[in-house]
PDB file of C-alpha atoms in Angstrom:
ATOM      1  CA  MET T   1     -65.778  -3.702  13.575  1.00  0.00           C
ATOM      2  CA  LEU T   2     -63.622  -3.718  16.713  1.00  0.00           C
ATOM      3  CA  ARG T   3     -62.693  -7.334  16.142  1.00  0.00           C
ATOM      4  CA  THR T   4     -61.361  -6.707  12.625  1.00  0.00           C
ATOM      5  CA  ARG T   5     -59.243  -3.847  13.880  1.00  0.00           C
ATOM      6  CA  VAL T   6     -57.622  -6.016  16.550  1.00  0.00           C
ATOM      7  CA  LEU T   7     -56.896  -8.739  14.008  1.00  0.00           C
ATOM      8  CA  ALA T   8     -55.442  -6.213  11.605  1.00  0.00           C
ATOM      9  CA  MET T   9     -52.958  -4.999  14.223  1.00  0.00           C
ATOM     10  CA  GLN T  10     -51.619  -8.485  15.005  1.00  0.00           C
ATOM     11  CA  PRO T  11     -48.542  -9.395  12.961  1.00  0.00           C
ATOM     12  CA  THR T  12     -48.743 -12.389  10.708  1.00  0.00           C
ATOM     13  CA  ALA T  13     -46.026 -15.017  10.326  1.00  0.00           C
ATOM     14  CA  PHE T  14     -44.906 -13.272   7.147  1.00  0.00           C
ATOM     15  CA  MET T  15     -44.435  -9.949   8.912  1.00  0.00           C
ATOM     16  CA  ARG T  16     -42.260 -11.277  11.765  1.00  0.00           C
ATOM     17  CA  MET T  17     -38.713 -10.005  11.552  1.00  0.00           C
ATOM     18  CA  GLN T  18     -36.040 -12.507  10.673  1.00  0.00           C
ATOM     19  CA  PRO T  19     -32.483 -11.962  12.017  1.00  0.00           C
ATOM     20  CA  THR T  20     -30.222 -10.520   9.364  1.00  0.00           C
ATOM     21  CA  ALA T  21     -26.634 -11.575   8.717  1.00  0.00           C
ATOM     22  CA  ALA T  22     -25.391  -8.532  10.630  1.00  0.00           C
ATOM     23  CA  MET T  23     -27.434  -9.541  13.673  1.00  0.00           C
ATOM     24  CA  ARG T  24     -25.985 -13.072  13.664  1.00  0.00           C
ATOM     25  CA  ILE T  25     -22.376 -11.828  13.999  1.00  0.00           C
ATOM     26  CA  GLN T  26     -21.003 -12.404  17.485  1.00  0.00           C
ATOM     27  CA  PRO T  27     -19.545  -9.347  19.213  1.00  0.00           C
ATOM     28  CA  SER T  28     -15.801  -9.377  19.605  1.00  0.00           C
ATOM     29  CA  ALA T  29     -14.041  -9.296  22.930  1.00  0.00           C
ATOM     30  CA  VAL T  30     -13.444  -5.896  24.472  1.00  0.00           C
ATOM     31  CA  MET T  31      -9.958  -4.641  23.641  1.00  0.00           C
ATOM     32  CA  ARG T  32      -7.952  -3.166  26.478  1.00  0.00           C
ATOM     33  CA  MET T  33      -6.184  -0.055  25.306  1.00  0.00           C
ATOM     34  CA  GLN T  34      -2.833   0.492  26.985  1.00  0.00           C
ATOM     35  CA  PRO T  35       0.372   2.233  25.966  1.00  0.00           C
ATOM     36  CA  THR T  36       3.178   0.163  24.542  1.00  0.00           C
ATOM     37  CA  ALA T  37       6.290  -0.446  26.585  1.00  0.00           C
ATOM     38  CA  ARG T  38       8.250   1.949  24.382  1.00  0.00           C
ATOM     39  CA  MET T  39       5.916   4.821  25.218  1.00  0.00           C
ATOM     40  CA  MET T  40       6.085   4.249  28.965  1.00  0.00           C
ATOM     41  CA  ARG T  41       9.734   5.329  29.031  1.00  0.00           C
ATOM     42  CA  PRO T  42      10.621   9.034  28.798  1.00  0.00           C
ATOM     43  CA  VAL T  43      10.909  10.483  25.318  1.00  0.00           C
ATOM     44  CA  PRO T  44      14.557  10.598  24.174  1.00  0.00           C
ATOM     45  CA  LYS T  45      16.124  13.940  23.330  1.00  0.00           C
ATOM     46  CA  GLU T  46      16.206  14.952  19.694  1.00  0.00           C
ATOM     47  CA  GLU T  47      19.509  13.906  18.155  1.00  0.00           C
ATOM     48  CA  HIS T  48      19.868  17.180  16.184  1.00  0.00           C
ATOM     49  CA  SER T  49      19.192  19.433  19.153  1.00  0.00           C
ATOM     50  CA  ALA T  50      22.610  21.099  19.609  1.00  0.00           C
ATOM     51  CA  HIS T  51      24.602  20.100  16.547  1.00  0.00           C
ATOM     52  CA  THR T  52      26.810  22.427  14.628  1.00  0.00           C
ATOM     53  CA  ILE T  53      26.589  22.740  10.852  1.00  0.00           C
ATOM     54  CA  SER T  54      29.601  20.493  10.311  1.00  0.00           C
ATOM     55  CA  GLN T  55      28.002  17.819  12.494  1.00  0.00           C
ATOM     56  CA  ARG T  56      24.783  18.087  10.489  1.00  0.00           C
ATOM     57  CA  ILE T  57      26.718  17.749   7.215  1.00  0.00           C
ATOM     58  CA  ARG T  58      28.274  14.550   8.568  1.00  0.00           C
ATOM     59  CA  GLN T  59      24.741  13.268   9.152  1.00  0.00           C
ATOM     60  CA  LEU T  60      24.227  13.285   5.370  1.00  0.00           C
ATOM     61  CA  LYS T  61      26.371  10.156   5.210  1.00  0.00           C
ATOM     62  CA  LYS T  62      23.412   8.308   6.712  1.00  0.00           C
ATOM     63  CA  VAL T  63      21.329   8.950   3.565  1.00  0.00           C
ATOM     64  CA  PRO T  64      20.824   5.646   1.723  1.00  0.00           C
ATOM     65  CA  PRO T  65      22.658   5.584  -1.609  1.00  0.00           C
ATOM     66  CA  GLU T  66      19.450   4.551  -3.395  1.00  0.00           C
ATOM     67  CA  LEU T  67      18.006   8.029  -2.735  1.00  0.00           C
ATOM     68  CA  ILE T  68      20.875   9.982  -4.320  1.00  0.00           C
ATOM     69  CA  PRO T  69      19.659   9.541  -7.951  1.00  0.00           C
ATOM     70  CA  LEU T  70      16.171  10.569  -6.861  1.00  0.00           C
ATOM     71  CA  GLY T  71      17.586  13.729  -5.269  1.00  0.00           C
ATOM     72  CA  ILE T  72      19.547  14.551  -8.430  1.00  0.00           C
ATOM     73  CA  VAL T  73      16.466  14.099 -10.635  1.00  0.00           C
ATOM     74  CA  LEU T  74      14.368  16.292  -8.309  1.00  0.00           C
ATOM     75  CA  ALA T  75      17.059  18.993  -8.234  1.00  0.00           C
ATOM     76  CA  VAL T  76      17.259  19.055 -12.058  1.00  0.00           C
ATOM     77  CA  ALA T  77      13.448  19.177 -12.343  1.00  0.00           C
ATOM     78  CA  ILE T  78      13.143  22.062  -9.863  1.00  0.00           C
ATOM     79  CA  PHE T  79      15.936  23.969 -11.599  1.00  0.00           C
ATOM     80  CA  ALA T  80      14.338  23.433 -15.047  1.00  0.00           C
ATOM     81  CA  ALA T  81      10.921  24.564 -13.772  1.00  0.00           C
ATOM     82  CA  GLY T  82      12.397  27.717 -12.245  1.00  0.00           C
ATOM     83  CA  PHE T  83      14.479  28.487 -15.324  1.00  0.00           C
ATOM     84  CA  SER T  84      11.558  28.051 -17.730  1.00  0.00           C
ATOM     85  CA  SER T  85       9.250  30.173 -15.549  1.00  0.00           C
ATOM     86  CA  VAL T  86      11.742  33.042 -15.289  1.00  0.00           C
ATOM     87  CA  ARG T  87      12.503  32.830 -19.007  1.00  0.00           C
ATOM     88  CA  LYS T  88       8.766  32.958 -19.815  1.00  0.00           C
ATOM     89  CA  PHE T  89       8.315  36.073 -17.655  1.00  0.00           C
ATOM     90  CA  TYR T  90      11.165  37.909 -19.396  1.00  0.00           C
ATOM     91  CA  THR T  91      10.563  36.886 -23.024  1.00  0.00           C
ATOM     92  CA  ASP T  92       6.771  36.761 -23.401  1.00  0.00           C
ATOM     93  CA  LYS T  93       5.538  40.255 -24.215  1.00  0.00           C
ATOM     94  CA  THR T  94       1.860  39.204 -24.246  1.00  0.00           C
ATOM     95  CA  LEU T  95       2.004  37.970 -20.673  1.00  0.00           C
ATOM     96  CA  ARG T  96       0.115  40.314 -18.355  1.00  0.00           C
ATOM     97  CA  LEU T  97       1.980  40.570 -15.047  1.00  0.00           C
ATOM     98  CA  SER T  98      -0.158  43.343 -13.512  1.00  0.00           C
ATOM     99  CA  ARG T  99      -3.707  44.656 -13.706  1.00  0.00           C
ATOM    100  CA  GLN T 100      -4.707  46.885 -16.578  1.00  0.00           C
ATOM    101  CA  HIS T 101      -5.310  50.470 -15.553  1.00  0.00           C
ATOM    102  CA  GLY T 102      -8.722  51.966 -16.268  1.00  0.00           C
ATOM    103  CA  SER T 103     -10.837  48.821 -16.479  1.00  0.00           C
ATOM    104  CA  GLU T 104     -12.376  47.861 -13.125  1.00  0.00           C
TER     105      GLU T 104
END
């Protein structure tokens, strides 16, 4: 009885673990983390820190011309959404803008 128990606890050739694909991957070299040369220098001051309004308006000339049509389309869309919302609030009599009194 003791002998069969000992034999039962020994692993067979079928039960031995085979290395998986993940185990066969070689570890990569340790990466040294260090700041870039740009970050070692002091942070430059913000370019808009003490500008007047006229100086800020002149900065708009730096906007790429490809973005101007996008800005126009967004402005029209925001205006149309605001106009339709306000119009709906004023013309729709079935729209409930506040709680009904008496029902809680």
